[in-house]
């Protein structure tokens, strides 16, 4: 077996055209974003890339992002590619009051990498890979952010990245990790808690105000969340994003699919559905769903805890 074949069997690098980056740069970039996103921008210090959401005044998610800070006065908002222009337009409305410029960075290359870290470091020409979820390593032409799940990294590069695998497995594992990127068709549909964002450390309840903050906080402290992101599997390749989830007993929709990926005979999907403690049969397009456990607890995870873990690592 050649070295190239051995490497291909132990690592996967997949181009991810479904992701994009909105850049906010300039002297006021941090102050500007601090008033718009649920993440505490102080945590985006070049070592950590916090999750965040942009909300409407009613607390509904416009888009969810991962905030990457490659340089002191430059922020990259990693997001679903279909919603990049929406984020850019939303922020442009407020950006005129700040010394900050906005753009969609179509020139950057985004990939998902998984497998043996030593071999990936060599293949990606990086001197190190971060080990804790959300931690990042930045080098002149390329940076890596540790993604949810085991041995998984998001790579952003100013130069092309050679892919070794199809992207289907990456999205499949994202769903198994209970993580979803909101697309344009789903904007303004849910509170952040409905996509389990506070359970992933994507909401700082200790930072200052941001658009929609009061509604988001009220939903936490008053327990007003009636729908949640849940994970399912199905033996079909006919399930797609935005499809209705039907409760057979009630004969009506109780939610919708947020993300779905078919891989090696199984579809993994995440759907926002009404909460219930009762057993139920759920279907999408006539296909029976099997509910699967999420790999995290549905409880508040403060991003400050994650930053402290990075400091103590």
Coordinates of C-alpha atoms in Angstrom, one line a residue:
X1 CA 0.0 0.0 0.0
X2 CA 1.4 3.4 -1.0
X3 CA 1.7 6.3 1.5
X4 CA -0.9 8.2 -0.5
X5 CA -3.4 5.3 -0.2
X6 CA -2.7 4.9 3.5
X7 CA -3.4 8.6 4.1
X8 CA -6.6 8.5 2.1
X9 CA -7.8 5.7 4.3
X10 CA -7.3 7.5 7.5
X11 CA -8.2 11.1 6.7
X12 CA -11.0 12.8 4.8
X13 CA -10.8 16.4 3.4
X14 CA -14.0 17.5 1.8
X15 CA -14.7 20.8 0.0
X16 CA -17.7 22.5 1.6
X17 CA -19.3 24.9 -1.0
X18 CA -22.4 25.0 1.2
X19 CA -20.6 27.2 3.6
X20 CA -19.5 30.9 3.1
X21 CA -17.9 33.7 5.0
X22 CA -19.2 37.3 5.6
X23 CA -16.3 39.5 6.6
X24 CA -16.6 42.5 8.9
X25 CA -13.4 44.6 9.1
X26 CA -12.3 47.9 10.4
X27 CA -11.6 49.9 13.5
X28 CA -15.2 49.6 14.8
X29 CA -15.7 46.0 13.8
X30 CA -15.7 44.5 17.3
X31 CA -17.9 47.3 18.8
X32 CA -20.3 47.0 15.9
X33 CA -20.7 43.2 16.0
X34 CA -21.0 43.2 19.8
X35 CA -24.3 44.9 19.6
X36 CA -25.7 42.5 16.9
X37 CA -24.6 38.9 17.7
X38 CA -25.3 36.6 20.7
X39 CA -21.6 35.7 21.0
X40 CA -19.3 37.8 23.3
X41 CA -16.7 39.2 20.8
X42 CA -14.2 39.3 23.6
X43 CA -14.0 35.5 23.3
X44 CA -13.0 35.7 19.6
X45 CA -9.4 36.3 20.5
X46 CA -7.6 34.4 17.8
X47 CA -7.6 31.2 19.8
X48 CA -11.3 30.5 20.0
X49 CA -14.1 30.9 17.5
X50 CA -17.5 31.3 19.4
X51 CA -20.8 30.3 18.0
X52 CA -23.4 33.1 17.7
X53 CA -26.8 34.0 16.2
X54 CA -28.2 37.2 14.7
X55 CA -31.8 37.8 15.7
X56 CA -34.7 39.9 14.8
X57 CA -36.1 42.3 17.5
X58 CA -38.6 39.5 18.2
X59 CA -35.7 37.1 19.0
X60 CA -36.1 35.0 15.9
X61 CA -32.9 33.6 14.3
X62 CA -31.9 35.4 11.1
X63 CA -28.8 33.3 10.8
X64 CA -26.4 31.3 13.0
X65 CA -22.6 31.8 12.6
X66 CA -19.2 30.9 13.9
X67 CA -17.2 34.0 14.6
X68 CA -13.6 33.7 13.5
X69 CA -11.0 36.4 14.2
X70 CA -8.1 36.0 11.8
X71 CA -6.7 39.5 12.6
X72 CA -7.3 42.0 15.3
X73 CA -9.6 44.2 13.3
X74 CA -11.1 41.5 11.0
X75 CA -13.9 39.0 11.7
X76 CA -15.1 36.2 9.6
X77 CA -18.7 35.0 10.1
X78 CA -18.9 31.4 8.9
X79 CA -22.4 30.6 7.8
X80 CA -24.6 28.6 5.4
X81 CA -23.8 29.9 1.9
X82 CA -27.5 30.5 1.1
X83 CA -27.8 33.0 3.9
X84 CA -24.5 35.0 3.5
X85 CA -26.2 37.7 1.4
X86 CA -29.0 38.0 4.0
X87 CA -26.4 38.5 6.8
X88 CA -24.5 41.0 4.7
X89 CA -27.7 43.0 4.0
X90 CA -28.9 42.8 7.6
X91 CA -25.6 44.1 9.0
X92 CA -25.2 46.8 6.3
X93 CA -28.4 48.5 7.7
X94 CA -26.5 49.2 10.9
X95 CA -22.9 49.3 9.7
X96 CA -23.2 52.9 8.3
X97 CA -22.9 54.2 11.8
X98 CA -19.5 52.5 12.4
X99 CA -16.0 52.4 10.8
X100 CA -16.5 48.9 9.4
X101 CA -16.7 47.4 6.0
X102 CA -18.7 44.3 5.0
X103 CA -18.3 41.8 2.2
X104 CA -19.0 38.2 1.3
X105 CA -15.6 36.5 0.9
X106 CA -16.1 34.3 -2.2
X107 CA -12.3 34.1 -2.6
X108 CA -11.8 31.9 0.5
X109 CA -11.8 28.1 0.4
X110 CA -13.7 26.2 3.1
X111 CA -13.3 22.5 3.8
X112 CA -14.1 19.9 6.4
X113 CA -11.3 17.7 7.6
X114 CA -11.5 14.5 9.8
X115 CA -9.4 11.6 10.9
X116 CA -5.8 11.3 12.1
X117 CA -4.6 14.7 13.3
X118 CA -0.9 14.1 12.5
X119 CA -1.7 13.1 8.9
X120 CA -4.1 16.0 8.5
X121 CA -1.5 18.5 9.7
X122 CA 0.9 17.3 7.0
X123 CA -1.8 17.2 4.3
X124 CA -3.1 20.7 5.2
X125 CA 0.4 22.1 5.7
X126 CA -0.4 23.2 9.3
X127 CA 2.0 23.1 12.2
X128 CA -0.8 22.2 14.7
X129 CA -4.5 21.4 15.0
X130 CA -6.7 22.6 17.9
X131 CA -8.1 19.9 20.2
X132 CA -11.1 21.5 22.0
X133 CA -14.4 22.3 20.2
X134 CA -14.4 25.9 19.0
X135 CA -10.6 26.3 19.5
X136 CA -8.7 27.5 16.5
X137 CA -5.2 27.7 15.1
X138 CA -4.4 30.4 12.6
X139 CA -1.4 30.5 10.2
X140 CA -0.6 32.9 7.4
X141 CA -2.6 31.2 4.6
X142 CA -4.8 28.7 6.5
X143 CA -6.6 28.3 9.8
X144 CA -8.4 25.4 11.5
X145 CA -11.3 25.4 13.9
X146 CA -12.2 22.3 15.9
X147 CA -15.7 21.3 15.0
X148 CA -18.3 19.3 17.0
X149 CA -17.7 15.6 17.0
X150 CA -14.5 13.7 17.3
X151 CA -11.4 14.4 15.2
X152 CA -13.2 17.0 13.0
X153 CA -12.0 20.4 11.9
X154 CA -13.2 23.2 9.7
X155 CA -10.5 24.7 7.5
X156 CA -10.5 28.2 6.0
X157 CA -7.8 28.9 3.5
X158 CA -6.7 31.6 1.1
X159 CA -5.3 28.9 -1.2
X160 CA -7.1 25.9 -2.7
X161 CA -7.4 22.8 -0.6
X162 CA -7.0 19.4 -2.2
X163 CA -10.1 17.3 -1.4
X164 CA -9.8 13.5 -0.7
X165 CA -13.5 12.7 0.0
X166 CA -17.0 13.7 -0.9
X167 CA -18.8 16.2 1.4
X168 CA -21.8 13.9 2.2
X169 CA -20.0 12.2 5.1
X170 CA -19.1 15.6 6.7
X171 CA -22.7 16.7 6.7
X172 CA -23.8 13.3 8.0
X173 CA -21.5 13.7 10.9
X174 CA -22.5 17.3 11.6
X175 CA -26.1 16.1 12.0
X176 CA -25.0 13.2 14.3
X177 CA -23.3 15.9 16.4
X178 CA -26.6 17.7 16.7
X179 CA -25.3 20.8 14.8
X180 CA -27.2 22.6 12.0
X181 CA -26.5 25.7 9.8
X182 CA -29.7 27.7 9.2
X183 CA -30.4 28.3 5.5
X184 CA -32.2 31.2 3.8
X185 CA -35.5 29.3 3.7
X186 CA -35.4 29.0 7.5
X187 CA -34.5 32.5 8.4
X188 CA -36.8 34.2 11.0
X189 CA -38.4 30.9 11.9
X190 CA -37.2 29.9 15.3
X191 CA -35.8 31.2 18.6
X192 CA -32.2 30.3 19.2
X193 CA -33.2 27.8 21.9
X194 CA -35.3 25.9 19.3
X195 CA -32.1 24.9 17.5
X196 CA -30.4 24.1 20.8
X197 CA -28.1 27.0 20.5
X198 CA -27.7 27.7 24.2
X199 CA -26.9 24.0 24.7
X200 CA -23.9 24.4 22.3
X201 CA -22.6 27.5 24.0
X202 CA -23.9 29.8 21.2
X203 CA -25.5 32.4 23.5
X204 CA -23.6 34.5 26.0
X205 CA -26.1 35.5 28.7
X206 CA -23.4 37.5 30.4
X207 CA -22.6 40.0 27.7
X208 CA -24.3 43.3 26.9
X209 CA -27.4 43.8 24.8
X210 CA -27.8 42.8 21.2
X211 CA -30.8 42.8 18.9
X212 CA -33.4 40.3 20.2
X213 CA -31.5 39.8 23.5
X214 CA -34.5 40.5 25.8
X215 CA -36.7 37.9 24.0
X216 CA -33.9 35.3 24.0
X217 CA -33.3 35.7 27.7
X218 CA -37.0 35.6 28.5
X219 CA -37.3 32.3 26.7
X220 CA -34.6 30.9 28.9
X221 CA -35.7 32.1 32.2
X222 CA -39.4 31.6 31.7
X223 CA -39.2 28.3 29.9
X224 CA -41.2 29.4 26.9
X225 CA -39.6 27.1 24.4
X226 CA -42.2 24.7 23.0
X227 CA -40.2 23.3 20.2
X228 CA -36.7 21.8 20.0
X229 CA -34.2 20.5 17.6
X230 CA -34.3 16.7 17.7
X231 CA -32.3 14.0 15.8
X232 CA -33.8 11.2 13.8
X233 CA -32.7 8.6 11.3
X234 CA -34.6 7.0 8.4
X235 CA -34.0 4.2 5.9
X236 CA -34.7 6.4 2.9
X237 CA -33.0 9.0 0.7
X238 CA -36.2 10.9 0.0
X239 CA -36.0 13.4 2.9
X240 CA -35.0 17.0 2.3
X241 CA -34.6 20.2 4.2
X242 CA -37.9 22.0 5.1
X243 CA -40.1 18.9 4.7
X244 CA -42.9 18.7 7.2
X245 CA -42.7 16.2 10.1
X246 CA -46.1 14.6 10.6
X247 CA -47.4 13.0 13.8
X248 CA -49.5 10.0 12.7
X249 CA -51.8 10.2 15.7
X250 CA -52.6 13.8 15.3
X251 CA -52.5 13.7 11.5
X252 CA -50.8 17.1 11.3
X253 CA -47.4 18.7 11.1
X254 CA -45.6 19.2 14.4
X255 CA -42.4 20.7 12.9
X256 CA -40.0 20.6 9.9
X257 CA -36.7 19.2 8.8
X258 CA -33.8 21.6 9.3
X259 CA -31.1 19.4 7.8
X260 CA -30.9 15.9 6.3
X261 CA -28.1 13.9 4.7
X262 CA -28.2 10.4 3.1
X263 CA -25.0 8.4 3.5
X264 CA -24.3 4.7 3.0
X265 CA -28.0 3.5 3.2
X266 CA -29.2 5.8 6.0
X267 CA -30.5 9.4 6.3
X268 CA -29.6 11.3 9.4
X269 CA -31.8 14.4 10.0
X270 CA -32.4 17.2 12.5
X271 CA -35.9 18.6 12.8
X272 CA -37.4 21.3 15.0
X273 CA -40.5 19.6 16.5
X274 CA -43.0 20.2 19.2
X275 CA -42.0 18.9 22.6
X276 CA -43.7 15.7 24.0
X277 CA -42.9 13.1 26.6
X278 CA -45.4 10.7 25.0
X279 CA -44.3 7.9 22.5
X280 CA -45.3 8.9 19.0
X281 CA -44.9 7.9 15.4
X282 CA -43.4 10.6 13.2
X283 CA -43.2 10.6 9.4
X284 CA -41.6 12.7 6.7
X285 CA -43.0 12.2 3.2
X286 CA -44.5 8.9 4.4
X287 CA -41.2 7.6 5.7
X288 CA -41.1 6.5 9.4
X289 CA -38.5 8.3 11.5
X290 CA -36.5 6.7 14.4
X291 CA -35.6 9.2 17.1
X292 CA -31.9 9.1 18.0
X293 CA -30.2 10.6 21.1
X294 CA -28.4 13.9 20.9
X295 CA -24.7 13.8 22.0
X296 CA -25.2 16.7 24.4
X297 CA -27.6 17.6 27.2
X298 CA -30.4 20.1 26.6
X299 CA -29.2 22.6 29.2
X300 CA -27.5 25.9 29.2
X301 CA -23.7 25.8 28.4
X302 CA -22.1 29.1 29.0
X303 CA -19.4 30.0 26.4
X304 CA -17.3 31.4 29.4
X305 CA -17.0 27.8 30.5
X306 CA -15.6 26.8 27.1
X307 CA -13.1 29.6 27.1
X308 CA -12.0 28.7 30.6
X309 CA -11.4 25.1 29.5
X310 CA -9.2 26.4 26.7
X311 CA -7.2 28.5 29.2
X312 CA -6.7 25.4 31.4
X313 CA -5.9 23.0 28.6

